[in-house]
Amino acid sequence: MSEAKRPLTLLLASPRGFCAGVDRAIQIVETALEKFGPPVYVRHEIVHNRFVVETLERKGAIFVEELDEVPEGGKVIFSAHGVPKSVPAAAEKRELIYFDATCPLVSKVHIEAGRLHERGLQILLIGHAGHPEVIGTMGQLPEGAVTLVETLADVEAFRPHDPDRLAFVTQTTLSVDDTAEMVAALKARFPNIVAPHKEDICYATTNRQEAVKAIAPRAEVMLVIGAPNSSNSMRLVEVAERAGCTYAALVQRAADIDWGALGHPHTVGLTAGASAPDVLVEEVIAVFREHFDVTLEMAETVRESVQFKLPRALTGE
Ligand code: SF4
């Protein structure tokens, strides 16, 4: 007779997984493939998820690092993270047909940075060096117009041209709590600094962090499905750790789960970053069912209804 499985409650965070910006970016690639037929080129990972990238590759998308890898007459799509202004300019120069899958909430930050610059303000960007979104946002303005600050030490070390002519914007996928600390430090040093009209951290990042905070007190373990280069996924792991989970880990797929490291939990929290498809969540739930007698519990903190339209140039509407 087989041994009885140990009971385990799986607390499923909601909202989790795909956000409206990721959904739109993937739809843009799929629509372009339907409209033009393969191949369609995509500059950089359309979203930070290998599974999504490989699925689109099978449909005929070719992922490239730079535009010069796109042949003459090729159709190219820019990723959801946004691109520096030099990228569409280079595409136009080469007369490539391009579609911009930049999330509208990232574009909002680009527009905001442009307006602040027009007002003659020196701009600080709170974000992570090297992230494509940071490269894209800094690349909206001439070199030197935007200064990146990553840590409280950076805020401390910053020397402005004029402390009364400053503004800040932020990356959309940061930790809400860390950013609040950074903003407080900036305001303490520069009381006249201009803040964004509306929070730059996007609704999806905020909601996924809130959902993790809500279930963390009940879960000894938190698993976050996402990619290591996905900023919002990495932040979810940190949020879970700070909210008291004894073990929190990022897994790209079910095969990545380190069962030994989980210990012997009674309750496991499960969520997914904004670029992780729900099929991967299903995969993880299925593998838990193989190991445990699972009770699945949905923990919804808020219901999302945000949707973004596809570019008119692509749909013809
Ligand atoms: Fe847009 Fe936020 Fe999704 Fe990024 S995480 S694509 S900013 S909605």
mmCIF file of C-alpha atoms and ligand atoms in Angstrom:
data_model
loop_
_atom_site.group_PDB
_atom_site.id
_atom_site.type_symbol
_atom_site.label_atom_id
_atom_site.label_comp_id
_atom_site.label_asym_id
_atom_site.label_seq_id
_atom_site.Cartn_x
_atom_site.Cartn_y
_atom_site.Cartn_z
ATOM 1 C CA MET A 1 0.000 0.000 0.000
ATOM 2 C CA SER A 2 1.399 3.457 -0.879
ATOM 3 C CA GLU A 3 2.152 5.862 1.981
ATOM 4 C CA ALA A 4 -0.493 8.565 2.608
ATOM 5 C CA LYS A 5 0.565 11.989 1.387
ATOM 6 C CA ARG A 6 1.135 14.712 3.957
ATOM 7 C CA PRO A 7 -1.563 17.432 3.950
ATOM 8 C CA LEU A 8 -0.440 20.866 2.696
ATOM 9 C CA THR A 9 -2.301 24.103 2.065
ATOM 10 C CA LEU A 10 -1.280 25.935 -1.071
ATOM 11 C CA LEU A 11 -2.204 29.605 -0.804
ATOM 12 C CA LEU A 12 -2.508 31.059 -4.259
ATOM 13 C CA ALA A 13 -1.921 34.824 -4.358
ATOM 14 C CA SER A 14 -4.267 36.876 -6.489
ATOM 15 C CA PRO A 15 -3.516 38.957 -8.435
ATOM 16 C CA ARG A 16 -0.429 37.175 -9.746
ATOM 17 C CA GLY A 17 1.202 36.563 -13.122
ATOM 18 C CA PHE A 18 0.554 38.403 -16.365
ATOM 19 C CA CYS A 19 -0.189 42.126 -16.203
ATOM 20 C CA ALA A 20 -1.901 44.166 -18.912
ATOM 21 C CA GLY A 21 1.428 45.427 -20.314
ATOM 22 C CA VAL A 22 2.856 41.931 -20.737
ATOM 23 C CA ASP A 23 -0.388 40.645 -22.190
ATOM 24 C CA ARG A 24 -0.383 43.467 -24.743
ATOM 25 C CA ALA A 25 3.282 42.944 -25.682
ATOM 26 C CA ILE A 26 2.712 39.244 -26.378
ATOM 27 C CA GLN A 27 -0.447 40.040 -28.367
ATOM 28 C CA ILE A 28 1.535 42.530 -30.456
ATOM 29 C CA VAL A 29 4.027 39.821 -31.452
ATOM 30 C CA GLU A 30 1.259 37.286 -32.144
ATOM 31 C CA THR A 31 -0.771 39.796 -34.180
ATOM 32 C CA ALA A 32 2.301 40.795 -36.208
ATOM 33 C CA LEU A 33 3.033 37.121 -36.921
ATOM 34 C CA GLU A 34 -0.562 36.592 -38.103
ATOM 35 C CA LYS A 35 -0.585 39.757 -40.193
ATOM 36 C CA PHE A 36 2.824 39.496 -41.874
ATOM 37 C CA GLY A 37 3.704 35.847 -41.424
ATOM 38 C CA PRO A 38 7.033 34.760 -39.967
ATOM 39 C CA PRO A 39 9.650 35.823 -39.367
ATOM 40 C CA VAL A 40 8.946 38.802 -37.155
ATOM 41 C CA TYR A 41 11.973 40.129 -35.280
ATOM 42 C CA VAL A 42 11.788 41.136 -31.616
ATOM 43 C CA ARG A 43 14.487 43.315 -30.100
ATOM 44 C CA HIS A 44 15.315 41.817 -26.684
ATOM 45 C CA GLU A 45 13.119 39.390 -24.746
ATOM 46 C CA ILE A 46 9.610 40.741 -25.311
ATOM 47 C CA VAL A 47 9.028 40.118 -21.589
ATOM 48 C CA HIS A 48 11.388 38.533 -19.070
ATOM 49 C CA ASN A 49 10.275 34.927 -19.380
ATOM 50 C CA ARG A 50 12.007 32.074 -21.256
ATOM 51 C CA PHE A 51 8.784 30.083 -21.600
ATOM 52 C CA VAL A 52 7.038 33.014 -23.315
ATOM 53 C CA VAL A 53 10.055 33.677 -25.547
ATOM 54 C CA GLU A 54 10.343 30.023 -26.610
ATOM 55 C CA THR A 55 6.601 29.787 -27.309
ATOM 56 C CA LEU A 56 6.833 32.833 -29.606
ATOM 57 C CA GLU A 57 9.979 31.455 -31.246
ATOM 58 C CA ARG A 58 8.063 28.329 -32.188
ATOM 59 C CA LYS A 59 5.462 30.571 -33.887
ATOM 60 C CA GLY A 60 8.156 32.305 -35.951
ATOM 61 C CA ALA A 61 9.482 35.185 -33.837
ATOM 62 C CA ILE A 62 13.240 35.766 -33.979
ATOM 63 C CA PHE A 63 14.732 37.455 -30.937
ATOM 64 C CA VAL A 64 17.715 39.743 -31.516
ATOM 65 C CA GLU A 65 19.839 41.904 -29.253
ATOM 66 C CA GLU A 66 20.332 44.828 -31.638
ATOM 67 C CA LEU A 67 18.631 46.280 -34.707
ATOM 68 C CA ASP A 68 21.591 45.575 -36.978
ATOM 69 C CA GLU A 69 20.673 41.882 -36.712
ATOM 70 C CA VAL A 70 17.356 42.644 -38.467
ATOM 71 C CA PRO A 71 17.665 42.310 -42.262
ATOM 72 C CA GLU A 72 16.547 45.026 -44.710
ATOM 73 C CA GLY A 73 12.749 45.122 -44.983
ATOM 74 C CA GLY A 74 12.327 43.160 -41.725
ATOM 75 C CA LYS A 75 9.486 43.790 -39.286
ATOM 76 C CA VAL A 76 10.665 44.433 -35.749
ATOM 77 C CA ILE A 77 9.000 44.824 -32.375
ATOM 78 C CA PHE A 78 10.453 46.597 -29.354
ATOM 79 C CA SER A 79 9.969 44.966 -25.948
ATOM 80 C CA ALA A 80 7.543 45.912 -23.147
ATOM 81 C CA HIS A 81 10.341 47.534 -21.116
ATOM 82 C CA GLY A 82 10.738 50.459 -23.508
ATOM 83 C CA VAL A 83 13.686 51.584 -25.593
ATOM 84 C CA PRO A 84 15.940 54.650 -25.766
ATOM 85 C CA LYS A 85 14.866 57.176 -28.438
ATOM 86 C CA SER A 86 17.900 56.182 -30.496
ATOM 87 C CA VAL A 87 16.322 52.778 -31.258
ATOM 88 C CA PRO A 88 13.183 53.899 -33.187
ATOM 89 C CA ALA A 89 15.347 56.596 -34.790
ATOM 90 C CA ALA A 90 17.745 53.920 -36.074
ATOM 91 C CA ALA A 91 14.806 51.777 -37.273
ATOM 92 C CA GLU A 92 13.413 54.752 -39.206
ATOM 93 C CA LYS A 93 16.782 55.473 -40.759
ATOM 94 C CA ARG A 94 16.940 51.889 -42.009
ATOM 95 C CA GLU A 95 13.281 52.087 -43.124
ATOM 96 C CA LEU A 96 12.378 49.041 -41.029
ATOM 97 C CA ILE A 97 8.734 48.510 -40.161
ATOM 98 C CA TYR A 98 8.576 48.597 -36.385
ATOM 99 C CA PHE A 99 5.959 48.276 -33.662
ATOM 100 C CA ASP A 100 6.575 49.471 -30.163
ATOM 101 C CA ALA A 101 5.352 47.098 -27.436
ATOM 102 C CA THR A 102 6.502 49.430 -24.650
ATOM 103 C CA CYS A 103 3.967 49.184 -21.833
ATOM 104 C CA PRO A 104 1.835 52.354 -21.739
ATOM 105 C CA LEU A 105 2.750 52.730 -18.063
ATOM 106 C CA VAL A 106 6.443 52.850 -18.986
ATOM 107 C CA SER A 107 5.653 55.325 -21.785
ATOM 108 C CA LYS A 108 3.908 57.473 -19.171
ATOM 109 C CA VAL A 109 7.205 57.711 -17.251
ATOM 110 C CA HIS A 110 9.033 58.591 -20.505
ATOM 111 C CA ILE A 111 6.577 61.422 -21.191
ATOM 112 C CA GLU A 112 6.819 62.625 -17.606
ATOM 113 C CA ALA A 113 10.635 62.698 -17.746
ATOM 114 C CA GLY A 114 10.455 64.653 -21.010
ATOM 115 C CA ARG A 115 8.135 67.279 -19.481
ATOM 116 C CA LEU A 116 10.293 67.684 -16.386
ATOM 117 C CA HIS A 117 13.347 68.127 -18.589
ATOM 118 C CA GLU A 118 11.532 70.779 -20.648
ATOM 119 C CA ARG A 119 10.897 72.655 -17.397
ATOM 120 C CA GLY A 120 14.667 72.759 -16.933
ATOM 121 C CA LEU A 121 14.698 70.384 -13.950
ATOM 122 C CA GLN A 122 17.527 67.977 -13.225
ATOM 123 C CA ILE A 123 16.015 64.479 -13.041
ATOM 124 C CA LEU A 124 16.803 61.602 -10.715
ATOM 125 C CA LEU A 125 15.647 58.137 -11.706
ATOM 126 C CA ILE A 126 15.153 55.623 -8.894
ATOM 127 C CA GLY A 127 15.856 52.229 -10.431
ATOM 128 C CA HIS A 128 18.242 49.344 -11.028
ATOM 129 C CA ALA A 129 21.322 49.898 -13.197
ATOM 130 C CA GLY A 130 21.377 47.852 -16.379
ATOM 131 C CA HIS A 131 17.652 46.996 -16.388
ATOM 132 C CA PRO A 132 16.242 47.543 -19.907
ATOM 133 C CA GLU A 133 13.548 49.854 -18.547
ATOM 134 C CA VAL A 134 16.176 52.068 -16.907
ATOM 135 C CA ILE A 135 18.224 52.145 -20.127
ATOM 136 C CA GLY A 136 15.047 53.055 -22.051
ATOM 137 C CA THR A 137 13.969 55.798 -19.648
ATOM 138 C CA MET A 138 17.436 57.365 -19.437
ATOM 139 C CA GLY A 139 17.625 57.186 -23.226
ATOM 140 C CA GLN A 140 14.597 59.468 -23.627
ATOM 141 C CA LEU A 141 16.750 62.470 -22.792
ATOM 142 C CA PRO A 142 20.222 63.728 -23.694
ATOM 143 C CA GLU A 143 23.116 62.106 -21.896
ATOM 144 C CA GLY A 144 23.602 63.540 -18.413
ATOM 145 C CA ALA A 145 20.009 64.817 -18.078
ATOM 146 C CA VAL A 146 18.987 61.874 -15.877
ATOM 147 C CA THR A 147 20.973 60.574 -12.883
ATOM 148 C CA LEU A 148 20.282 57.051 -11.660
ATOM 149 C CA VAL A 149 20.018 56.502 -7.900
ATOM 150 C CA GLU A 150 19.807 52.900 -6.731
ATOM 151 C CA THR A 151 20.438 53.101 -2.990
ATOM 152 C CA LEU A 152 20.115 55.421 0.009
ATOM 153 C CA ALA A 153 23.909 55.868 -0.222
ATOM 154 C CA ASP A 154 23.455 57.141 -3.808
ATOM 155 C CA VAL A 155 20.894 59.673 -2.558
ATOM 156 C CA GLU A 156 23.332 60.792 0.115
ATOM 157 C CA ALA A 157 26.228 61.108 -2.338
ATOM 158 C CA PHE A 158 24.242 62.974 -5.026
ATOM 159 C CA ARG A 159 25.386 66.552 -5.676
ATOM 160 C CA PRO A 160 22.743 68.531 -7.607
ATOM 161 C CA HIS A 161 23.403 71.454 -9.953
ATOM 162 C CA ASP A 162 20.697 73.336 -8.020
ATOM 163 C CA PRO A 163 18.877 71.686 -5.046
ATOM 164 C CA ASP A 164 15.715 73.662 -5.841
ATOM 165 C CA ARG A 165 15.539 72.545 -9.489
ATOM 166 C CA LEU A 166 15.190 68.791 -9.055
ATOM 167 C CA ALA A 167 12.590 66.155 -9.934
ATOM 168 C CA PHE A 168 12.428 62.389 -9.693
ATOM 169 C CA VAL A 169 10.788 59.540 -11.539
ATOM 170 C CA THR A 170 11.026 55.801 -10.826
ATOM 171 C CA GLN A 171 11.225 52.449 -12.560
ATOM 172 C CA THR A 172 7.744 50.861 -12.674
ATOM 173 C CA THR A 173 8.676 47.531 -11.074
ATOM 174 C CA LEU A 174 10.386 48.497 -7.825
ATOM 175 C CA SER A 175 9.715 47.479 -4.252
ATOM 176 C CA VAL A 176 6.988 49.808 -2.981
ATOM 177 C CA ASP A 177 8.539 49.922 0.511
ATOM 178 C CA ASP A 178 12.160 50.465 -0.605
ATOM 179 C CA THR A 179 11.061 53.200 -2.985
ATOM 180 C CA ALA A 180 9.097 54.943 -0.236
ATOM 181 C CA GLU A 181 12.342 55.033 1.799
ATOM 182 C CA MET A 182 14.300 56.413 -1.150
ATOM 183 C CA VAL A 183 11.665 59.076 -1.805
ATOM 184 C CA ALA A 184 11.608 60.049 1.883
ATOM 185 C CA ALA A 185 15.414 60.414 1.815
ATOM 186 C CA LEU A 186 15.262 62.540 -1.334
ATOM 187 C CA LYS A 187 12.549 64.782 0.128
ATOM 188 C CA ALA A 188 14.473 65.138 3.380
ATOM 189 C CA ARG A 189 17.593 66.292 1.506
ATOM 190 C CA PHE A 190 15.791 68.284 -1.196
ATOM 191 C CA PRO A 191 12.441 69.543 0.156
ATOM 192 C CA ASN A 192 11.555 71.223 -3.161
ATOM 193 C CA ILE A 193 12.096 68.153 -5.322
ATOM 194 C CA VAL A 194 9.219 67.618 -7.775
ATOM 195 C CA ALA A 195 7.496 64.214 -7.454
ATOM 196 C CA PRO A 196 5.565 62.422 -10.213
ATOM 197 C CA HIS A 197 1.870 63.448 -10.513
ATOM 198 C CA LYS A 198 0.889 59.842 -10.025
ATOM 199 C CA GLU A 199 2.986 57.008 -8.600
ATOM 200 C CA ASP A 200 5.336 55.559 -11.251
ATOM 201 C CA ILE A 201 5.409 52.074 -9.711
ATOM 202 C CA CYS A 202 2.687 50.399 -11.729
ATOM 203 C CA TYR A 203 -0.575 48.936 -10.485
ATOM 204 C CA ALA A 204 0.553 45.378 -11.305
ATOM 205 C CA THR A 205 3.770 45.627 -9.289
ATOM 206 C CA THR A 206 1.936 47.187 -6.340
ATOM 207 C CA ASN A 207 -0.935 44.675 -6.391
ATOM 208 C CA ARG A 208 1.355 41.629 -6.613
ATOM 209 C CA GLN A 209 3.425 42.882 -3.673
ATOM 210 C CA GLU A 210 0.273 43.557 -1.623
ATOM 211 C CA ALA A 211 -1.044 40.069 -2.391
ATOM 212 C CA VAL A 212 2.219 38.513 -1.140
ATOM 213 C CA LYS A 213 2.120 40.627 2.029
ATOM 214 C CA ALA A 214 -1.442 39.459 2.664
ATOM 215 C CA ILE A 215 -0.626 35.725 2.533
ATOM 216 C CA ALA A 216 2.937 35.748 3.910
ATOM 217 C CA PRO A 217 1.882 35.713 7.602
ATOM 218 C CA ARG A 218 0.099 32.382 6.977
ATOM 219 C CA ALA A 219 2.799 30.769 4.823
ATOM 220 C CA GLU A 220 6.090 29.356 6.086
ATOM 221 C CA VAL A 221 7.298 29.149 2.508
ATOM 222 C CA MET A 222 6.708 31.400 -0.509
ATOM 223 C CA LEU A 223 7.471 30.387 -4.073
ATOM 224 C CA VAL A 224 7.538 33.047 -6.766
ATOM 225 C CA ILE A 225 7.379 31.897 -10.374
ATOM 226 C CA GLY A 226 9.464 34.205 -12.499
ATOM 227 C CA ALA A 227 12.804 34.854 -14.137
ATOM 228 C CA PRO A 228 15.926 36.067 -12.302
ATOM 229 C CA ASN A 229 16.122 39.080 -14.643
ATOM 230 C CA SER A 230 12.500 40.018 -13.902
ATOM 231 C CA SER A 231 12.609 42.951 -11.506
ATOM 232 C CA ASN A 232 9.033 42.625 -10.269
ATOM 233 C CA SER A 233 9.489 38.871 -9.608
ATOM 234 C CA MET A 234 12.683 39.419 -7.609
ATOM 235 C CA ARG A 235 10.924 42.082 -5.553
ATOM 236 C CA LEU A 236 8.175 39.577 -4.669
ATOM 237 C CA VAL A 237 10.784 37.246 -3.141
ATOM 238 C CA GLU A 238 12.152 40.122 -1.037
ATOM 239 C CA VAL A 239 8.642 41.165 0.047
ATOM 240 C CA ALA A 240 7.897 37.581 1.174
ATOM 241 C CA GLU A 241 11.148 37.367 3.153
ATOM 242 C CA ARG A 242 10.476 40.675 4.873
ATOM 243 C CA ALA A 243 6.894 39.684 5.611
ATOM 244 C CA GLY A 244 8.169 36.730 7.634
ATOM 245 C CA CYS A 245 8.331 33.659 5.369
ATOM 246 C CA THR A 246 11.138 31.410 6.608
ATOM 247 C CA TYR A 247 11.954 30.453 3.039
ATOM 248 C CA ALA A 248 11.175 32.388 -0.145
ATOM 249 C CA ALA A 249 12.517 31.448 -3.545
ATOM 250 C CA LEU A 250 12.217 32.270 -7.197
ATOM 251 C CA VAL A 251 11.551 29.335 -9.514
ATOM 252 C CA GLN A 252 11.326 29.526 -13.276
ATOM 253 C CA ARG A 253 9.539 26.170 -13.584
ATOM 254 C CA ALA A 254 8.364 23.330 -11.342
ATOM 255 C CA ALA A 255 11.648 21.507 -11.984
ATOM 256 C CA ASP A 256 13.529 24.304 -10.142
ATOM 257 C CA ILE A 257 11.832 23.668 -6.790
ATOM 258 C CA ASP A 258 14.404 22.674 -4.173
ATOM 259 C CA TRP A 259 12.229 20.287 -2.128
ATOM 260 C CA GLY A 260 14.929 19.822 0.500
ATOM 261 C CA ALA A 261 15.111 23.574 1.142
ATOM 262 C CA LEU A 262 11.347 23.853 1.693
ATOM 263 C CA GLY A 263 11.575 22.017 5.022
ATOM 264 C CA HIS A 264 8.275 20.558 6.224
ATOM 265 C CA PRO A 265 5.791 23.392 5.708
ATOM 266 C CA HIS A 266 2.070 23.140 6.415
ATOM 267 C CA THR A 267 1.285 26.138 4.232
ATOM 268 C CA VAL A 268 3.049 27.315 1.085
ATOM 269 C CA GLY A 269 2.304 30.624 -0.633
ATOM 270 C CA LEU A 270 2.464 30.677 -4.415
ATOM 271 C CA THR A 271 2.605 33.666 -6.719
ATOM 272 C CA ALA A 272 4.027 34.643 -10.100
ATOM 273 C CA GLY A 273 5.725 37.757 -11.441
ATOM 274 C CA ALA A 274 4.030 39.915 -14.069
ATOM 275 C CA SER A 275 5.807 38.169 -16.946
ATOM 276 C CA ALA A 276 5.068 34.572 -15.873
ATOM 277 C CA PRO A 277 2.162 32.803 -17.609
ATOM 278 C CA ASP A 278 -0.486 30.973 -15.590
ATOM 279 C CA VAL A 279 0.392 27.666 -17.276
ATOM 280 C CA LEU A 280 3.571 27.667 -15.145
ATOM 281 C CA VAL A 281 1.494 28.192 -11.998
ATOM 282 C CA GLU A 282 -0.631 25.186 -13.028
ATOM 283 C CA GLU A 283 2.559 23.182 -13.536
ATOM 284 C CA VAL A 284 3.779 23.996 -10.007
ATOM 285 C CA ILE A 285 0.392 23.169 -8.463
ATOM 286 C CA ALA A 286 0.404 19.815 -10.294
ATOM 287 C CA VAL A 287 3.841 18.888 -8.974
ATOM 288 C CA PHE A 288 2.793 19.837 -5.417
ATOM 289 C CA ARG A 289 -0.178 17.484 -5.801
ATOM 290 C CA GLU A 290 2.269 14.690 -6.650
ATOM 291 C CA HIS A 291 4.127 15.259 -3.364
ATOM 292 C CA PHE A 292 1.329 16.314 -0.983
ATOM 293 C CA ASP A 293 -2.377 16.059 -0.268
ATOM 294 C CA VAL A 294 -2.993 19.637 -1.419
ATOM 295 C CA THR A 295 -5.776 21.957 -0.328
ATOM 296 C CA LEU A 296 -5.766 24.872 -2.757
ATOM 297 C CA GLU A 297 -6.893 28.196 -1.341
ATOM 298 C CA MET A 298 -7.228 31.380 -3.396
ATOM 299 C CA ALA A 299 -6.310 34.589 -1.565
ATOM 300 C CA GLU A 300 -7.580 37.522 -3.589
ATOM 301 C CA THR A 301 -6.645 41.002 -2.378
ATOM 302 C CA VAL A 302 -7.910 42.988 -5.349
ATOM 303 C CA ARG A 303 -9.464 42.285 -8.747
ATOM 304 C CA GLU A 304 -7.655 43.740 -11.761
ATOM 305 C CA SER A 305 -9.450 44.874 -14.883
ATOM 306 C CA VAL A 306 -6.752 46.922 -16.652
ATOM 307 C CA GLN A 307 -6.425 46.308 -20.393
ATOM 308 C CA PHE A 308 -4.354 48.143 -22.988
ATOM 309 C CA LYS A 309 -5.203 48.505 -26.669
ATOM 310 C CA LEU A 310 -2.872 47.269 -29.376
ATOM 311 C CA PRO A 311 -1.179 49.904 -31.591
ATOM 312 C CA ARG A 312 -3.512 51.142 -34.348
ATOM 313 C CA ALA A 313 -0.747 50.727 -36.906
ATOM 314 C CA LEU A 314 -0.953 46.999 -36.265
ATOM 315 C CA THR A 315 -4.686 46.438 -35.957
ATOM 316 C CA GLY A 316 -5.742 49.015 -38.558
ATOM 317 C CA GLU A 317 -8.599 50.074 -36.241
HETATM 318 FE FE1 SF4 B 1 3.476 47.582 -17.551
HETATM 319 FE FE2 SF4 B 1 3.679 47.217 -14.913
HETATM 320 FE FE3 SF4 B 1 3.343 45.163 -16.495
HETATM 321 FE FE4 SF4 B 1 5.668 46.460 -16.520
HETATM 322 S S1 SF4 B 1 4.811 45.282 -14.808
HETATM 323 S S2 SF4 B 1 4.527 45.748 -18.290
HETATM 324 S S3 SF4 B 1 4.922 48.562 -16.193
HETATM 325 S S4 SF4 B 1 1.856 46.846 -16.190
#
